Amino acid sequence: MKPEKLLPIAEKARNMAYAPYSEFYVGAAIVDEQGNIHSGCNVENAAYPIGCCAEQSAVAQMILNGGKSIKQILIIGKPGNTCPPCGACRQIIAEHGDASTQIHLETADGQFSTQSIDELLPNAFHPSKL
Ligand code: THU
């Protein structure tokens, strides 16, 4: 699936973000191994550290809906800026993805850049290491 197709889904999710503290609104859209799409937004909390990232809530949706593996994920934040996943979200993508997982970011010029989880989190601590 082209990242362009995921963009309106991630935008719709970002519109639902609950981010009154940072006012930084994030949306994520996942394609799973069955071709199903799941989305998520960030959900902050007055107890700041327990806020949830968009990628994390999208993964929760995928699991809830029976998806097993992230094939693609698009992450969008502030328009005109890329929103690379935070360290914790890279770990979450590594847990629920594989070497072929495509991580798409919207670039400043409205294009998309695509990377693998190994590029974003080399030598990850992975279930296979347990
Ligand atoms: N955020 C995400 O949702 N995903 C990321 O990968 C980066 C950061 C959220 C967390 C917080 O609600 C806001 O963006 C500012 O850090």
XYZ file of N, CA and C and ligand atoms in Angstrom:
406
model
N 0.855 -1.197 0.000
C 0.000 0.000 0.000
C 0.889 1.243 0.000
N 0.504 2.205 -0.802
C 1.290 3.444 -0.861
C 1.045 4.283 0.404
N 2.098 4.934 0.913
C 1.897 5.773 2.103
C 0.836 6.847 1.892
N 0.681 7.302 0.654
C -0.354 8.304 0.346
C -1.732 7.835 0.785
N -1.958 6.515 0.668
C -3.267 5.960 1.012
C -3.478 5.949 2.536
N -2.364 5.843 3.251
C -2.462 5.821 4.719
C -2.589 7.226 5.304
N -2.191 8.211 4.510
C -2.145 9.588 5.039
C -3.484 10.075 5.593
N -4.599 9.945 4.845
C -5.871 10.452 5.411
C -6.292 9.714 6.678
N -5.870 8.463 6.793
C -6.234 7.685 7.990
C -5.425 8.188 9.192
N -4.141 8.446 8.953
C -3.302 8.987 10.035
C -3.749 10.409 10.396
N -4.195 11.155 9.397
C -4.659 12.532 9.672
C -5.929 12.511 10.517
N -6.819 11.584 10.182
C -8.070 11.459 10.946
C -7.745 11.098 12.403
N -6.773 10.199 12.573
C -6.359 9.821 13.931
C -5.739 11.021 14.644
N -4.882 11.740 13.929
C -4.236 12.909 14.565
C -5.274 13.929 15.014
N -6.352 14.057 14.256
C -7.417 15.000 14.648
C -8.055 14.620 15.979
N -7.918 13.363 16.364
C -8.514 12.892 17.617
C -7.529 12.927 18.780
N -6.287 13.350 18.518
C -5.255 13.318 19.564
C -5.695 14.123 20.786
N -5.329 13.602 21.947
C -5.571 14.317 23.204
C -4.196 14.764 23.701
N -3.854 15.992 23.375
C -2.507 16.482 23.696
C -2.564 17.916 24.214
N -3.325 18.132 25.326
C -3.486 19.507 25.809
C -2.214 20.068 26.437
N -1.272 19.238 26.785
C -0.060 19.705 27.483
C 1.018 20.108 26.497
N 1.307 19.229 25.538
C 2.354 19.555 24.558
C 1.773 20.307 23.352
N 0.476 20.141 23.126
C -0.153 20.653 21.891
C 0.576 20.147 20.650
N 1.150 18.974 20.780
C 1.839 18.312 19.658
C 0.999 17.092 19.318
N 0.337 17.151 18.175
C -0.663 16.144 17.822
C -0.061 15.144 16.842
N -0.181 13.861 17.177
C 0.451 12.813 16.375
C -0.609 11.793 15.958
N -0.485 11.323 14.718
C -1.352 10.252 14.227
C -0.501 9.159 13.609
N -0.956 7.930 13.727
C -0.235 6.796 13.136
C -1.249 5.874 12.479
N -0.852 5.296 11.346
C -1.708 4.315 10.663
C -0.854 3.104 10.317
N -1.381 1.931 10.637
C -0.672 0.658 10.443
C -1.395 -0.184 9.411
N -0.627 -0.874 8.564
C -1.166 -1.965 7.738
C -0.619 -3.256 8.336
N -1.507 -4.186 8.664
C -1.037 -5.446 9.253
C -0.841 -6.518 8.179
N -0.500 -7.723 8.618
C -0.160 -8.814 7.685
C -1.364 -9.292 6.879
N -2.586 -8.919 7.318
C -3.787 -9.293 6.558
C -4.254 -8.159 5.655
N -3.523 -7.052 5.683
C -3.913 -5.891 4.878
C -4.918 -5.001 5.589
N -5.196 -5.314 6.845
C -6.128 -4.464 7.598
C -5.397 -3.230 8.137
N -6.162 -2.165 8.283
C -5.579 -0.889 8.709
C -6.060 -0.543 10.115
N -5.126 -0.040 10.914
C -5.417 0.362 12.293
C -4.770 1.722 12.514
N -5.378 2.522 13.382
C -4.787 3.838 13.585
C -4.758 4.182 15.058
N -3.999 5.219 15.385
C -3.898 5.647 16.777
C -3.447 7.088 16.862
N -3.690 7.667 18.021
C -3.265 9.052 18.273
C -2.593 9.099 19.645
N -1.885 10.189 19.909
C -1.303 10.315 21.250
C -2.373 10.737 22.259
N -2.221 10.226 23.460
C -3.177 10.476 24.547
C -2.363 10.862 25.781
N -2.358 12.151 26.077
C -1.521 12.640 27.183
C -2.268 12.561 28.509
N -1.540 12.880 29.565
C -2.105 12.796 30.909
C -1.480 13.892 31.764
N -2.238 14.390 32.743
C -1.699 15.399 33.656
C -0.473 14.865 34.391
N -0.425 13.558 34.599
C 0.801 12.915 35.092
C 1.643 12.640 33.837
N 2.427 13.624 33.444
C 3.041 13.645 32.108
C 3.650 12.322 31.621
N 4.440 11.624 32.471
C 5.147 10.452 31.913
C 4.242 9.301 31.491
N 2.998 9.298 31.913
C 2.159 8.152 31.540
C 1.365 8.380 30.255
N 1.641 9.485 29.578
C 0.998 9.701 28.276
C 1.378 8.596 27.306
N 0.532 8.429 26.292
C 0.713 7.331 25.341
C 0.963 7.917 23.947
N 1.932 7.374 23.255
C 2.247 7.840 21.898
C 1.243 7.274 20.882
N 1.164 7.927 19.738
C 0.250 7.505 18.669
C 0.579 6.093 18.172
N 1.866 5.799 18.032
C 2.268 4.480 17.531
C 1.802 3.392 18.490
N 1.946 3.700 19.782
C 1.568 2.727 20.806
C 0.064 2.471 20.767
N -0.733 3.529 20.616
C -2.181 3.297 20.595
C -2.600 2.623 19.287
N -1.868 2.862 18.186
C -2.177 2.163 16.922
C -1.853 0.664 17.056
N -0.763 0.350 17.720
C -0.412 -1.064 17.930
C -1.476 -1.725 18.815
N -1.949 -1.020 19.833
C -3.001 -1.582 20.693
C -4.255 -1.882 19.862
N -4.590 -0.982 18.943
C -5.745 -1.213 18.053
C -5.525 -2.448 17.189
N -4.295 -2.570 16.658
C -3.990 -3.720 15.798
C -4.180 -5.021 16.574
N -3.632 -5.062 17.774
C -3.721 -6.288 18.588
C -5.189 -6.574 18.924
N -5.905 -5.535 19.327
C -7.321 -5.699 19.686
C -8.127 -6.254 18.517
N -7.771 -5.836 17.296
C -8.526 -6.242 16.108
C -7.970 -7.497 15.452
N -7.048 -8.162 16.119
C -6.582 -9.459 15.624
C -5.379 -9.408 14.700
N -4.815 -8.231 14.479
C -3.598 -8.128 13.664
C -2.417 -8.685 14.452
N -1.466 -9.263 13.705
C -0.327 -9.898 14.391
C 0.984 -9.162 14.138
N 1.082 -8.502 12.999
C 2.394 -7.970 12.628
C 2.258 -6.678 11.822
N 3.110 -5.716 12.148
C 3.098 -4.435 11.416
C 3.849 -4.624 10.103
N 3.151 -4.425 9.006
C 3.826 -4.475 7.692
C 4.268 -3.075 7.290
N 3.410 -2.110 7.582
C 3.746 -0.709 7.301
C 3.178 0.139 8.431
N 3.878 1.240 8.712
C 3.316 2.226 9.651
C 3.693 3.615 9.158
N 2.716 4.483 9.114
C 2.951 5.893 8.771
C 2.741 6.713 10.035
N 3.672 7.592 10.294
C 3.577 8.449 11.489
C 3.628 9.905 11.037
N 2.660 10.685 11.515
C 2.665 12.115 11.184
C 2.498 12.938 12.457
N 3.228 14.067 12.499
C 3.118 14.991 13.633
C 2.764 16.360 13.099
N 3.613 17.318 13.418
C 3.383 18.694 12.990
C 3.495 18.787 11.464
N 2.493 19.341 10.794
C 2.594 19.469 9.336
C 3.867 20.225 8.952
N 4.551 19.713 7.949
C 5.784 20.363 7.509
C 7.033 19.876 8.212
N 6.867 18.934 9.121
C 8.001 18.360 9.855
C 7.891 16.849 9.857
N 8.991 16.145 9.787
C 8.899 14.698 9.982
C 8.677 14.433 11.470
N 8.052 13.307 11.766
C 7.855 12.914 13.170
C 8.441 11.513 13.354
N 9.759 11.433 13.523
C 10.368 10.114 13.710
C 9.910 9.509 15.032
N 9.660 8.205 15.058
C 9.175 7.588 16.303
C 10.189 7.726 17.434
N 9.684 7.951 18.640
C 10.567 8.068 19.808
C 11.209 6.703 20.080
N 12.160 6.687 20.981
C 12.884 5.447 21.276
C 11.972 4.326 21.743
N 11.028 4.674 22.636
C 10.118 3.639 23.142
C 9.266 3.075 22.013
N 8.828 3.940 21.097
C 7.999 3.465 19.976
C 8.811 2.623 19.007
N 10.091 2.922 18.862
C 10.942 2.060 18.020
C 10.983 0.656 18.604
N 11.088 0.582 19.928
C 11.106 -0.723 20.589
C 9.773 -1.442 20.368
N 8.681 -0.696 20.417
C 7.351 -1.297 20.217
C 7.193 -1.774 18.773
N 7.686 -0.984 17.832
C 7.611 -1.399 16.417
C 8.475 -2.652 16.200
N 9.632 -2.699 16.868
C 10.512 -3.878 16.739
C 9.813 -5.135 17.269
N 9.072 -4.991 18.349
C 8.359 -6.132 18.951
C 7.293 -6.677 18.003
N 6.579 -5.765 17.338
C 5.402 -6.165 16.550
C 5.632 -6.079 15.044
N 6.891 -5.912 14.643
C 7.213 -5.857 13.219
C 8.255 -6.898 12.883
N 8.830 -6.752 11.694
C 9.921 -7.650 11.306
C 10.837 -6.897 10.344
N 11.777 -7.632 9.771
C 12.788 -6.979 8.933
C 12.173 -6.280 7.727
N 10.969 -6.726 7.309
C 10.361 -6.122 6.116
C 9.435 -4.951 6.459
N 9.251 -4.677 7.750
C 8.340 -3.587 8.148
C 8.810 -2.252 7.587
N 7.894 -1.556 6.950
C 8.223 -0.243 6.377
C 7.686 0.850 7.296
N 8.575 1.749 7.703
C 8.181 2.871 8.563
C 8.239 4.133 7.703
N 7.056 4.701 7.464
C 6.955 5.859 6.581
C 6.818 7.137 7.407
N 7.566 8.146 7.019
C 7.428 9.481 7.613
C 7.099 10.454 6.500
N 6.210 11.385 6.795
C 5.931 12.422 5.809
C 7.040 13.465 5.925
N 7.596 13.855 4.810
C 8.700 14.816 4.842
C 8.162 16.242 4.693
N 9.054 17.194 4.900
C 8.643 18.605 4.897
C 8.004 19.015 3.564
N 8.438 18.380 2.478
C 7.902 18.761 1.160
C 6.699 17.909 0.739
N 6.113 17.199 1.717
C 4.902 16.434 1.409
C 5.161 15.089 0.743
N 6.431 14.686 0.672
C 6.769 13.355 0.159
C 6.840 12.392 1.356
N 7.301 11.177 1.098
C 7.413 10.208 2.189
C 8.814 9.609 2.178
N 9.364 9.402 3.356
C 10.626 8.669 3.456
C 10.313 7.365 4.176
N 10.959 6.303 3.745
C 10.662 4.975 4.283
C 11.938 4.331 4.800
N 11.866 3.811 6.025
C 13.019 3.137 6.629
C 12.570 1.822 7.262
N 13.552 0.978 7.535
C 13.266 -0.284 8.229
C 13.497 -0.082 9.726
N 13.009 -1.030 10.520
C 13.234 -0.922 11.966
C 14.719 -1.122 12.286
N 15.418 -1.917 11.472
C 16.849 -2.099 11.740
C 17.623 -0.797 11.508
N 17.122 0.012 10.589
C 17.775 1.323 10.393
C 17.486 2.250 11.573
N 16.270 2.166 12.096
C 15.881 3.077 13.182
C 16.324 2.584 14.556
N 16.453 1.281 14.697
C 16.829 0.707 16.000
C 17.735 -0.512 15.767
N 19.000 -0.240 15.429
C 19.900 -1.362 15.122
C 20.132 -2.232 16.357
N 20.315 -3.517 16.108
C 20.623 -4.475 17.183
C 19.609 -4.372 18.325
N 18.329 -4.320 17.961
C 17.275 -4.144 18.970
C 17.203 -5.329 19.924
N 16.800 -5.050 21.142
C 16.444 -6.126 22.065
C 15.093 -6.641 21.602
N 15.057 -7.891 21.169
C 13.923 -8.451 20.440
C 13.492 -9.729 21.148
N 12.215 -10.149 20.989
C 11.783 -11.414 21.621
C 12.724 -12.571 21.308
N 13.331 -12.560 20.128
C 14.239 -13.661 19.756
C 15.482 -13.700 20.649
N 15.739 -12.635 21.396
C 16.920 -12.583 22.280
C 16.623 -13.179 23.660
N 15.331 -13.429 23.933
C 14.994 -13.921 25.280
C 15.405 -15.393 25.442
N 4.685 11.500 20.476
C 4.102 10.470 19.787
O 2.876 10.259 19.836
N 4.916 9.670 19.060
C 6.272 9.827 18.953
O 6.951 8.960 18.433
C 6.877 11.056 19.429
C 6.095 11.789 20.466
C 3.811 12.337 21.315
C 4.049 12.162 22.782
C 3.531 13.477 23.335
O 2.128 13.368 23.514
C 3.793 14.473 22.213
O 4.033 13.688 21.042
C 4.984 15.388 22.457
O 6.117 14.655 22.768
